Amino acid sequence: MTYLSTSETPDRRYGLGQVVRAEVTKLATLRSTLWILLVTAVGTLGVTVLATHGLGHHDPGWYQGFDPTNQSFTGLALGTLAIGVFGVLSVTGEYASGTIRSSLMAAPRRPVLLLGKILVVGAIALAVGEALAFACFGLGMAVLSAGGAPSAALGQPGVLRAVTLSGAFLALLGLLGLGLGVIIRHTAGAVASYVGITFLLPVLLQRIPGTPSRYTPVGILANSVSAVVRQSHQVSAPVGFLLMVLYCTVVLGTGAALIARRDA
């Protein structure tokens, strides 16, 4: 009779598929996850209505350079905060409750555990992000056209690109929050770091000549990725999206290096 060694058993029993299923179960049973996603949807759509309502009945010259698509995405500012907090909590919740030890015992290969978290959080954030982007666009266009303001359609040049990339950008922000959670391991500290990077840093960089704030995550989303009308002194949408991918890669790579070396 052949026996498995203790080092072989975890690999056979707990591969990436098992880790992914476990992470889905964890997030599905957390009330905070459902509440965050619900508040995100309601708040984002509410801000979109407020941002687009009352923009009609102006003279035609007032709409010169007006970007209805970008205007409809004003509500995503709230989404950027909530999706990042969701990413943070997907990691720090386990550290706060101590269940991270059970997770590491079940899946001792830490890179596989982190990869499972990245796949699950990324997939959920992508689904939520795309749903919010298309919902904001549809609602915003309905409000704008009802008020007599210019509106846009998905078939117009650049519009579908702006909608889909904006949704994918929210997923990257969720992964950024996850990476910060892995690095810091404390909810308050990770959330504060995320808020500082996404909201405080652009304000501080506005005081520096050369517009360096255009390279910050929220600056990229608001002025490049979600814009159909190109704004001066801003990076292009593809370059901005790739920059965000780079930011996430650096943060997640740092988190992977730390989780492999530190104790639970």
PDB file of C-alpha atoms in Angstrom:
ATOM      1  CA  MET A   1       0.000   0.000   0.000  1.00  0.00           C
ATOM      2  CA  THR A   2       1.316   3.436  -0.963  1.00  0.00           C
ATOM      3  CA  TYR A   3       1.020   6.302   1.485  1.00  0.00           C
ATOM      4  CA  LEU A   4       1.100   9.994   0.673  1.00  0.00           C
ATOM      5  CA  SER A   5       3.570  12.106   2.555  1.00  0.00           C
ATOM      6  CA  THR A   6       2.282  15.108   4.449  1.00  0.00           C
ATOM      7  CA  SER A   7       3.952  17.418   1.959  1.00  0.00           C
ATOM      8  CA  GLU A   8       2.098  15.789  -0.945  1.00  0.00           C
ATOM      9  CA  THR A   9      -1.352  15.692   0.599  1.00  0.00           C
ATOM     10  CA  PRO A  10      -2.103  19.451   0.604  1.00  0.00           C
ATOM     11  CA  ASP A  11      -1.009  19.772  -3.029  1.00  0.00           C
ATOM     12  CA  ARG A  12      -3.374  17.000  -4.115  1.00  0.00           C
ATOM     13  CA  ARG A  13      -6.310  18.117  -1.997  1.00  0.00           C
ATOM     14  CA  TYR A  14      -5.980  21.864  -2.283  1.00  0.00           C
ATOM     15  CA  GLY A  15      -5.204  23.052  -5.748  1.00  0.00           C
ATOM     16  CA  LEU A  16      -6.223  26.358  -7.302  1.00  0.00           C
ATOM     17  CA  GLY A  17      -9.733  25.117  -8.031  1.00  0.00           C
ATOM     18  CA  GLN A  18     -10.373  24.253  -4.399  1.00  0.00           C
ATOM     19  CA  VAL A  19      -8.940  27.568  -3.257  1.00  0.00           C
ATOM     20  CA  VAL A  20     -11.193  29.480  -5.657  1.00  0.00           C
ATOM     21  CA  ARG A  21     -14.291  27.640  -4.429  1.00  0.00           C
ATOM     22  CA  ALA A  22     -13.308  28.319  -0.819  1.00  0.00           C
ATOM     23  CA  GLU A  23     -12.817  32.033  -1.519  1.00  0.00           C
ATOM     24  CA  VAL A  24     -16.212  32.254  -3.229  1.00  0.00           C
ATOM     25  CA  THR A  25     -17.813  30.647  -0.186  1.00  0.00           C
ATOM     26  CA  LYS A  26     -16.051  33.054   2.190  1.00  0.00           C
ATOM     27  CA  LEU A  27     -17.179  36.160   0.323  1.00  0.00           C
ATOM     28  CA  ALA A  28     -20.716  34.854  -0.199  1.00  0.00           C
ATOM     29  CA  THR A  29     -21.181  34.314   3.537  1.00  0.00           C
ATOM     30  CA  LEU A  30     -19.879  37.741   4.562  1.00  0.00           C
ATOM     31  CA  ARG A  31     -22.705  40.222   5.142  1.00  0.00           C
ATOM     32  CA  SER A  32     -20.302  43.105   4.647  1.00  0.00           C
ATOM     33  CA  THR A  33     -19.708  41.980   1.058  1.00  0.00           C
ATOM     34  CA  LEU A  34     -23.378  42.137   0.124  1.00  0.00           C
ATOM     35  CA  TRP A  35     -23.896  45.440   1.912  1.00  0.00           C
ATOM     36  CA  ILE A  36     -20.907  47.068   0.247  1.00  0.00           C
ATOM     37  CA  LEU A  37     -22.045  45.982  -3.209  1.00  0.00           C
ATOM     38  CA  LEU A  38     -25.627  47.124  -2.543  1.00  0.00           C
ATOM     39  CA  VAL A  39     -24.594  50.525  -1.195  1.00  0.00           C
ATOM     40  CA  THR A  40     -22.179  50.905  -4.104  1.00  0.00           C
ATOM     41  CA  ALA A  41     -24.904  50.299  -6.685  1.00  0.00           C
ATOM     42  CA  VAL A  42     -27.488  52.571  -5.070  1.00  0.00           C
ATOM     43  CA  GLY A  43     -25.042  55.379  -4.301  1.00  0.00           C
ATOM     44  CA  THR A  44     -23.347  55.283  -7.702  1.00  0.00           C
ATOM     45  CA  LEU A  45     -26.615  55.474  -9.632  1.00  0.00           C
ATOM     46  CA  GLY A  46     -27.927  58.165  -7.295  1.00  0.00           C
ATOM     47  CA  VAL A  47     -24.907  60.384  -7.862  1.00  0.00           C
ATOM     48  CA  THR A  48     -25.223  59.816 -11.609  1.00  0.00           C
ATOM     49  CA  VAL A  49     -28.796  61.127 -11.541  1.00  0.00           C
ATOM     50  CA  LEU A  50     -27.749  64.190  -9.548  1.00  0.00           C
ATOM     51  CA  ALA A  51     -24.821  64.880 -11.887  1.00  0.00           C
ATOM     52  CA  THR A  52     -26.890  64.710 -15.073  1.00  0.00           C
ATOM     53  CA  HIS A  53     -30.154  66.223 -13.886  1.00  0.00           C
ATOM     54  CA  GLY A  54     -30.647  69.850 -14.796  1.00  0.00           C
ATOM     55  CA  LEU A  55     -28.025  70.016 -17.563  1.00  0.00           C
ATOM     56  CA  GLY A  56     -30.600  70.650 -20.265  1.00  0.00           C
ATOM     57  CA  HIS A  57     -32.156  73.847 -21.610  1.00  0.00           C
ATOM     58  CA  HIS A  58     -28.867  75.636 -22.258  1.00  0.00           C
ATOM     59  CA  ASP A  59     -27.824  77.504 -25.370  1.00  0.00           C
ATOM     60  CA  PRO A  60     -26.091  75.321 -27.984  1.00  0.00           C
ATOM     61  CA  GLY A  61     -22.774  77.071 -27.367  1.00  0.00           C
ATOM     62  CA  TRP A  62     -22.844  75.984 -23.742  1.00  0.00           C
ATOM     63  CA  TYR A  63     -22.400  72.361 -24.815  1.00  0.00           C
ATOM     64  CA  GLN A  64     -19.193  72.949 -26.739  1.00  0.00           C
ATOM     65  CA  GLY A  65     -16.758  70.263 -25.585  1.00  0.00           C
ATOM     66  CA  PHE A  66     -19.471  68.625 -23.479  1.00  0.00           C
ATOM     67  CA  ASP A  67     -18.860  64.897 -22.941  1.00  0.00           C
ATOM     68  CA  PRO A  68     -22.154  63.201 -22.016  1.00  0.00           C
ATOM     69  CA  THR A  69     -20.493  59.837 -21.520  1.00  0.00           C
ATOM     70  CA  ASN A  70     -17.967  61.177 -19.044  1.00  0.00           C
ATOM     71  CA  GLN A  71     -20.681  63.173 -17.294  1.00  0.00           C
ATOM     72  CA  SER A  72     -22.732  60.021 -16.759  1.00  0.00           C
ATOM     73  CA  PHE A  73     -19.773  58.399 -15.007  1.00  0.00           C
ATOM     74  CA  THR A  74     -19.644  60.993 -12.222  1.00  0.00           C
ATOM     75  CA  GLY A  75     -21.267  58.461  -9.915  1.00  0.00           C
ATOM     76  CA  LEU A  76     -18.345  56.089 -10.364  1.00  0.00           C
ATOM     77  CA  ALA A  77     -16.386  58.276  -7.931  1.00  0.00           C
ATOM     78  CA  LEU A  78     -18.340  56.579  -5.157  1.00  0.00           C
ATOM     79  CA  GLY A  79     -17.811  53.229  -6.841  1.00  0.00           C
ATOM     80  CA  THR A  80     -14.048  53.671  -6.793  1.00  0.00           C
ATOM     81  CA  LEU A  81     -14.127  54.012  -3.007  1.00  0.00           C
ATOM     82  CA  ALA A  82     -16.478  51.119  -2.345  1.00  0.00           C
ATOM     83  CA  ILE A  83     -14.797  48.663  -4.707  1.00  0.00           C
ATOM     84  CA  GLY A  84     -11.418  49.363  -3.109  1.00  0.00           C
ATOM     85  CA  VAL A  85     -12.834  48.792   0.381  1.00  0.00           C
ATOM     86  CA  PHE A  86     -14.318  45.526  -0.883  1.00  0.00           C
ATOM     87  CA  GLY A  87     -10.866  44.444  -2.038  1.00  0.00           C
ATOM     88  CA  VAL A  88      -9.317  45.389   1.297  1.00  0.00           C
ATOM     89  CA  LEU A  89     -11.927  43.535   3.367  1.00  0.00           C
ATOM     90  CA  SER A  90     -11.565  40.388   1.286  1.00  0.00           C
ATOM     91  CA  VAL A  91      -8.137  40.000   2.914  1.00  0.00           C
ATOM     92  CA  THR A  92      -8.068  41.929   6.173  1.00  0.00           C
ATOM     93  CA  GLY A  93     -11.306  40.355   7.388  1.00  0.00           C
ATOM     94  CA  GLU A  94      -9.471  37.046   7.692  1.00  0.00           C
ATOM     95  CA  TYR A  95      -6.578  38.622   9.567  1.00  0.00           C
ATOM     96  CA  ALA A  96      -8.962  40.393  11.954  1.00  0.00           C
ATOM     97  CA  SER A  97     -10.902  37.222  12.752  1.00  0.00           C
ATOM     98  CA  GLY A  98      -7.863  34.933  12.787  1.00  0.00           C
ATOM     99  CA  THR A  99      -9.309  32.658  10.104  1.00  0.00           C
ATOM    100  CA  ILE A 100      -6.264  33.340   7.943  1.00  0.00           C
ATOM    101  CA  ARG A 101      -4.507  30.608   9.934  1.00  0.00           C
ATOM    102  CA  SER A 102      -7.146  28.094   8.912  1.00  0.00           C
ATOM    103  CA  SER A 103      -6.858  29.228   5.310  1.00  0.00           C
ATOM    104  CA  LEU A 104      -3.090  28.769   5.356  1.00  0.00           C
ATOM    105  CA  MET A 105      -3.414  25.357   6.950  1.00  0.00           C
ATOM    106  CA  ALA A 106      -5.883  24.266   4.285  1.00  0.00           C
ATOM    107  CA  ALA A 107      -3.863  25.816   1.464  1.00  0.00           C
ATOM    108  CA  PRO A 108      -0.234  25.967   2.638  1.00  0.00           C
ATOM    109  CA  ARG A 109       1.039  27.087  -0.752  1.00  0.00           C
ATOM    110  CA  ARG A 110       0.655  30.796  -0.154  1.00  0.00           C
ATOM    111  CA  PRO A 111       1.098  31.938  -3.766  1.00  0.00           C
ATOM    112  CA  VAL A 112      -1.792  29.651  -4.743  1.00  0.00           C
ATOM    113  CA  LEU A 113      -3.925  31.060  -1.920  1.00  0.00           C
ATOM    114  CA  LEU A 114      -3.215  34.625  -3.023  1.00  0.00           C
ATOM    115  CA  LEU A 115      -3.844  33.764  -6.667  1.00  0.00           C
ATOM    116  CA  GLY A 116      -7.216  32.305  -5.708  1.00  0.00           C
ATOM    117  CA  LYS A 117      -8.127  35.516  -3.886  1.00  0.00           C
ATOM    118  CA  ILE A 118      -7.021  37.612  -6.864  1.00  0.00           C
ATOM    119  CA  LEU A 119      -9.112  35.566  -9.298  1.00  0.00           C
ATOM    120  CA  VAL A 120     -12.259  35.651  -7.158  1.00  0.00           C
ATOM    121  CA  VAL A 121     -12.052  39.298  -6.115  1.00  0.00           C
ATOM    122  CA  GLY A 122     -11.065  40.323  -9.640  1.00  0.00           C
ATOM    123  CA  ALA A 123     -13.970  38.426 -11.202  1.00  0.00           C
ATOM    124  CA  ILE A 124     -16.527  39.865  -8.771  1.00  0.00           C
ATOM    125  CA  ALA A 125     -15.122  43.377  -9.098  1.00  0.00           C
ATOM    126  CA  LEU A 126     -15.133  43.083 -12.898  1.00  0.00           C
ATOM    127  CA  ALA A 127     -18.759  41.935 -12.983  1.00  0.00           C
ATOM    128  CA  VAL A 128     -19.814  44.702 -10.592  1.00  0.00           C
ATOM    129  CA  GLY A 129     -17.705  47.300 -12.391  1.00  0.00           C
ATOM    130  CA  GLU A 130     -19.095  46.518 -15.831  1.00  0.00           C
ATOM    131  CA  ALA A 131     -22.649  46.415 -14.485  1.00  0.00           C
ATOM    132  CA  LEU A 132     -22.186  49.807 -12.831  1.00  0.00           C
ATOM    133  CA  ALA A 133     -20.548  51.337 -15.902  1.00  0.00           C
ATOM    134  CA  PHE A 134     -23.317  50.254 -18.267  1.00  0.00           C
ATOM    135  CA  ALA A 135     -26.018  51.165 -15.728  1.00  0.00           C
ATOM    136  CA  CYS A 136     -24.536  54.633 -15.183  1.00  0.00           C
ATOM    137  CA  PHE A 137     -24.265  55.181 -18.912  1.00  0.00           C
ATOM    138  CA  GLY A 138     -27.833  54.074 -19.619  1.00  0.00           C
ATOM    139  CA  LEU A 139     -29.305  56.051 -16.725  1.00  0.00           C
ATOM    140  CA  GLY A 140     -27.216  59.110 -17.480  1.00  0.00           C
ATOM    141  CA  MET A 141     -28.201  59.141 -21.133  1.00  0.00           C
ATOM    142  CA  ALA A 142     -31.874  58.785 -20.210  1.00  0.00           C
ATOM    143  CA  VAL A 143     -31.708  61.749 -17.818  1.00  0.00           C
ATOM    144  CA  LEU A 144     -29.721  63.911 -20.241  1.00  0.00           C
ATOM    145  CA  SER A 145     -31.983  63.263 -23.222  1.00  0.00           C
ATOM    146  CA  ALA A 146     -35.111  63.808 -21.109  1.00  0.00           C
ATOM    147  CA  GLY A 147     -33.763  67.220 -20.099  1.00  0.00           C
ATOM    148  CA  GLY A 148     -32.861  68.242 -23.641  1.00  0.00           C
ATOM    149  CA  ALA A 149     -29.081  67.936 -23.208  1.00  0.00           C
ATOM    150  CA  PRO A 150     -26.841  66.154 -25.723  1.00  0.00           C
ATOM    151  CA  SER A 151     -26.582  62.412 -25.193  1.00  0.00           C
ATOM    152  CA  ALA A 152     -24.487  59.594 -26.631  1.00  0.00           C
ATOM    153  CA  ALA A 153     -25.013  56.069 -27.921  1.00  0.00           C
ATOM    154  CA  LEU A 154     -22.836  52.983 -27.587  1.00  0.00           C
ATOM    155  CA  GLY A 155     -22.395  52.862 -31.348  1.00  0.00           C
ATOM    156  CA  GLN A 156     -20.693  56.262 -31.483  1.00  0.00           C
ATOM    157  CA  PRO A 157     -16.882  56.335 -31.737  1.00  0.00           C
ATOM    158  CA  GLY A 158     -15.136  55.840 -28.417  1.00  0.00           C
ATOM    159  CA  VAL A 159     -18.276  55.375 -26.334  1.00  0.00           C
ATOM    160  CA  LEU A 160     -18.271  51.582 -25.990  1.00  0.00           C
ATOM    161  CA  ARG A 161     -14.540  51.706 -25.267  1.00  0.00           C
ATOM    162  CA  ALA A 162     -15.092  54.232 -22.481  1.00  0.00           C
ATOM    163  CA  VAL A 163     -17.876  52.194 -20.903  1.00  0.00           C
ATOM    164  CA  THR A 164     -16.118  48.822 -20.979  1.00  0.00           C
ATOM    165  CA  LEU A 165     -12.723  50.156 -19.878  1.00  0.00           C
ATOM    166  CA  SER A 166     -14.313  52.116 -17.027  1.00  0.00           C
ATOM    167  CA  GLY A 167     -15.886  48.927 -15.713  1.00  0.00           C
ATOM    168  CA  ALA A 168     -12.601  47.046 -16.036  1.00  0.00           C
ATOM    169  CA  PHE A 169     -10.806  49.930 -14.309  1.00  0.00           C
ATOM    170  CA  LEU A 170     -13.037  49.485 -11.272  1.00  0.00           C
ATOM    171  CA  ALA A 171     -11.941  45.845 -11.142  1.00  0.00           C
ATOM    172  CA  LEU A 172      -8.319  46.973 -11.081  1.00  0.00           C
ATOM    173  CA  LEU A 173      -9.109  49.317  -8.198  1.00  0.00           C
ATOM    174  CA  GLY A 174     -10.588  46.361  -6.329  1.00  0.00           C
ATOM    175  CA  LEU A 175      -7.364  44.437  -6.887  1.00  0.00           C
ATOM    176  CA  LEU A 176      -5.378  47.458  -5.721  1.00  0.00           C
ATOM    177  CA  GLY A 177      -7.350  47.376  -2.475  1.00  0.00           C
ATOM    178  CA  LEU A 178      -6.708  43.642  -2.168  1.00  0.00           C
ATOM    179  CA  GLY A 179      -2.979  44.167  -2.622  1.00  0.00           C
ATOM    180  CA  LEU A 180      -2.899  46.861   0.040  1.00  0.00           C
ATOM    181  CA  GLY A 181      -4.816  44.560   2.358  1.00  0.00           C
ATOM    182  CA  VAL A 182      -2.225  41.816   1.876  1.00  0.00           C
ATOM    183  CA  ILE A 183       0.625  44.238   2.534  1.00  0.00           C
ATOM    184  CA  ILE A 184      -0.820  46.044   5.565  1.00  0.00           C
ATOM    185  CA  ARG A 185      -3.097  43.292   6.978  1.00  0.00           C
ATOM    186  CA  HIS A 186      -5.145  45.774   9.048  1.00  0.00           C
ATOM    187  CA  THR A 187      -8.477  47.082   7.762  1.00  0.00           C
ATOM    188  CA  ALA A 188      -8.172  50.672   8.989  1.00  0.00           C
ATOM    189  CA  GLY A 189      -4.605  51.075   7.766  1.00  0.00           C
ATOM    190  CA  ALA A 190      -5.283  49.497   4.380  1.00  0.00           C
ATOM    191  CA  VAL A 191      -8.450  51.528   3.798  1.00  0.00           C
ATOM    192  CA  ALA A 192      -6.647  54.722   4.829  1.00  0.00           C
ATOM    193  CA  SER A 193      -3.814  53.915   2.423  1.00  0.00           C
ATOM    194  CA  TYR A 194      -6.270  53.235  -0.382  1.00  0.00           C
ATOM    195  CA  VAL A 195      -8.131  56.497   0.234  1.00  0.00           C
ATOM    196  CA  GLY A 196      -4.830  58.359   0.395  1.00  0.00           C
ATOM    197  CA  ILE A 197      -3.660  56.930  -2.928  1.00  0.00           C
ATOM    198  CA  THR A 198      -6.918  57.381  -4.799  1.00  0.00           C
ATOM    199  CA  PHE A 199      -8.336  60.603  -3.382  1.00  0.00           C
ATOM    200  CA  LEU A 200      -5.765  62.517  -1.320  1.00  0.00           C
ATOM    201  CA  LEU A 201      -2.715  62.056  -3.557  1.00  0.00           C
ATOM    202  CA  PRO A 202      -4.320  63.693  -6.643  1.00  0.00           C
ATOM    203  CA  VAL A 203      -5.199  66.770  -4.563  1.00  0.00           C
ATOM    204  CA  LEU A 204      -1.640  67.091  -3.281  1.00  0.00           C
ATOM    205  CA  LEU A 205      -0.139  66.605  -6.748  1.00  0.00           C
ATOM    206  CA  GLN A 206      -2.291  69.363  -8.232  1.00  0.00           C
ATOM    207  CA  ARG A 207       0.010  71.859  -6.524  1.00  0.00           C
ATOM    208  CA  ILE A 208       2.995  70.562  -8.488  1.00  0.00           C
ATOM    209  CA  PRO A 209       3.651  71.933 -12.002  1.00  0.00           C
ATOM    210  CA  GLY A 210       3.339  69.516 -14.893  1.00  0.00           C
ATOM    211  CA  THR A 211      -0.004  67.999 -13.866  1.00  0.00           C
ATOM    212  CA  PRO A 212       1.397  64.811 -12.263  1.00  0.00           C
ATOM    213  CA  SER A 213      -2.092  64.089 -10.894  1.00  0.00           C
ATOM    214  CA  ARG A 214      -3.025  62.787 -14.347  1.00  0.00           C
ATOM    215  CA  TYR A 215      -1.012  59.651 -13.535  1.00  0.00           C
ATOM    216  CA  THR A 216      -2.964  58.837 -10.367  1.00  0.00           C
ATOM    217  CA  PRO A 217      -5.665  56.126 -10.486  1.00  0.00           C
ATOM    218  CA  VAL A 218      -8.686  58.395 -10.070  1.00  0.00           C
ATOM    219  CA  GLY A 219      -7.191  60.993 -12.411  1.00  0.00           C
ATOM    220  CA  ILE A 220      -6.729  58.326 -15.065  1.00  0.00           C
ATOM    221  CA  LEU A 221     -10.296  57.069 -14.670  1.00  0.00           C
ATOM    222  CA  ALA A 222     -11.969  60.477 -14.634  1.00  0.00           C
ATOM    223  CA  ASN A 223      -9.959  62.224 -17.336  1.00  0.00           C
ATOM    224  CA  SER A 224      -8.711  59.466 -19.625  1.00  0.00           C
ATOM    225  CA  VAL A 225     -10.453  56.101 -19.441  1.00  0.00           C
ATOM    226  CA  SER A 226     -14.030  57.371 -19.038  1.00  0.00           C
ATOM    227  CA  ALA A 227     -13.622  60.321 -21.404  1.00  0.00           C
ATOM    228  CA  VAL A 228     -14.738  60.223 -25.019  1.00  0.00           C
ATOM    229  CA  VAL A 229     -13.793  63.841 -25.705  1.00  0.00           C
ATOM    230  CA  ARG A 230     -10.011  63.923 -25.305  1.00  0.00           C
ATOM    231  CA  GLN A 231      -8.863  66.404 -22.677  1.00  0.00           C
ATOM    232  CA  SER A 232      -5.650  68.331 -23.080  1.00  0.00           C
ATOM    233  CA  HIS A 233      -2.606  67.390 -20.986  1.00  0.00           C
ATOM    234  CA  GLN A 234      -4.123  63.998 -20.100  1.00  0.00           C
ATOM    235  CA  VAL A 235      -2.788  60.560 -20.965  1.00  0.00           C
ATOM    236  CA  SER A 236      -4.661  58.519 -23.550  1.00  0.00           C
ATOM    237  CA  ALA A 237      -7.140  55.885 -22.379  1.00  0.00           C
ATOM    238  CA  PRO A 238      -4.996  52.863 -23.392  1.00  0.00           C
ATOM    239  CA  VAL A 239      -1.871  54.302 -21.755  1.00  0.00           C
ATOM    240  CA  GLY A 240      -3.797  55.171 -18.602  1.00  0.00           C
ATOM    241  CA  PHE A 241      -5.310  51.700 -18.393  1.00  0.00           C
ATOM    242  CA  LEU A 242      -1.892  50.074 -18.802  1.00  0.00           C
ATOM    243  CA  LEU A 243      -0.509  52.338 -16.080  1.00  0.00           C
ATOM    244  CA  MET A 244      -3.207  51.091 -13.737  1.00  0.00           C
ATOM    245  CA  VAL A 245      -2.344  47.494 -14.629  1.00  0.00           C
ATOM    246  CA  LEU A 246       1.263  48.318 -13.748  1.00  0.00           C
ATOM    247  CA  TYR A 247       0.268  49.836 -10.400  1.00  0.00           C
ATOM    248  CA  CYS A 248      -1.750  46.730  -9.507  1.00  0.00           C
ATOM    249  CA  THR A 249       1.066  44.430 -10.594  1.00  0.00           C
ATOM    250  CA  VAL A 250       3.560  46.228  -8.345  1.00  0.00           C
ATOM    251  CA  VAL A 251       1.248  46.243  -5.319  1.00  0.00           C
ATOM    252  CA  LEU A 252       0.142  42.625  -5.746  1.00  0.00           C
ATOM    253  CA  GLY A 253       3.721  41.533  -6.415  1.00  0.00           C
ATOM    254  CA  THR A 254       4.839  43.206  -3.201  1.00  0.00           C
ATOM    255  CA  GLY A 255       1.992  41.534  -1.348  1.00  0.00           C
ATOM    256  CA  ALA A 256       2.944  38.131  -2.797  1.00  0.00           C
ATOM    257  CA  ALA A 257       6.544  38.558  -1.678  1.00  0.00           C
ATOM    258  CA  LEU A 258       5.461  39.549   1.838  1.00  0.00           C
ATOM    259  CA  ILE A 259       2.841  36.847   2.325  1.00  0.00           C
ATOM    260  CA  ALA A 260       5.412  34.223   1.391  1.00  0.00           C
ATOM    261  CA  ARG A 261       7.842  35.425   4.075  1.00  0.00           C
ATOM    262  CA  ARG A 262       5.719  36.597   6.978  1.00  0.00           C
ATOM    263  CA  ASP A 263       3.924  34.559   9.598  1.00  0.00           C
ATOM    264  CA  ALA A 264       0.144  34.565   9.676  1.00  0.00           C
TER     265      ALA A 264
END
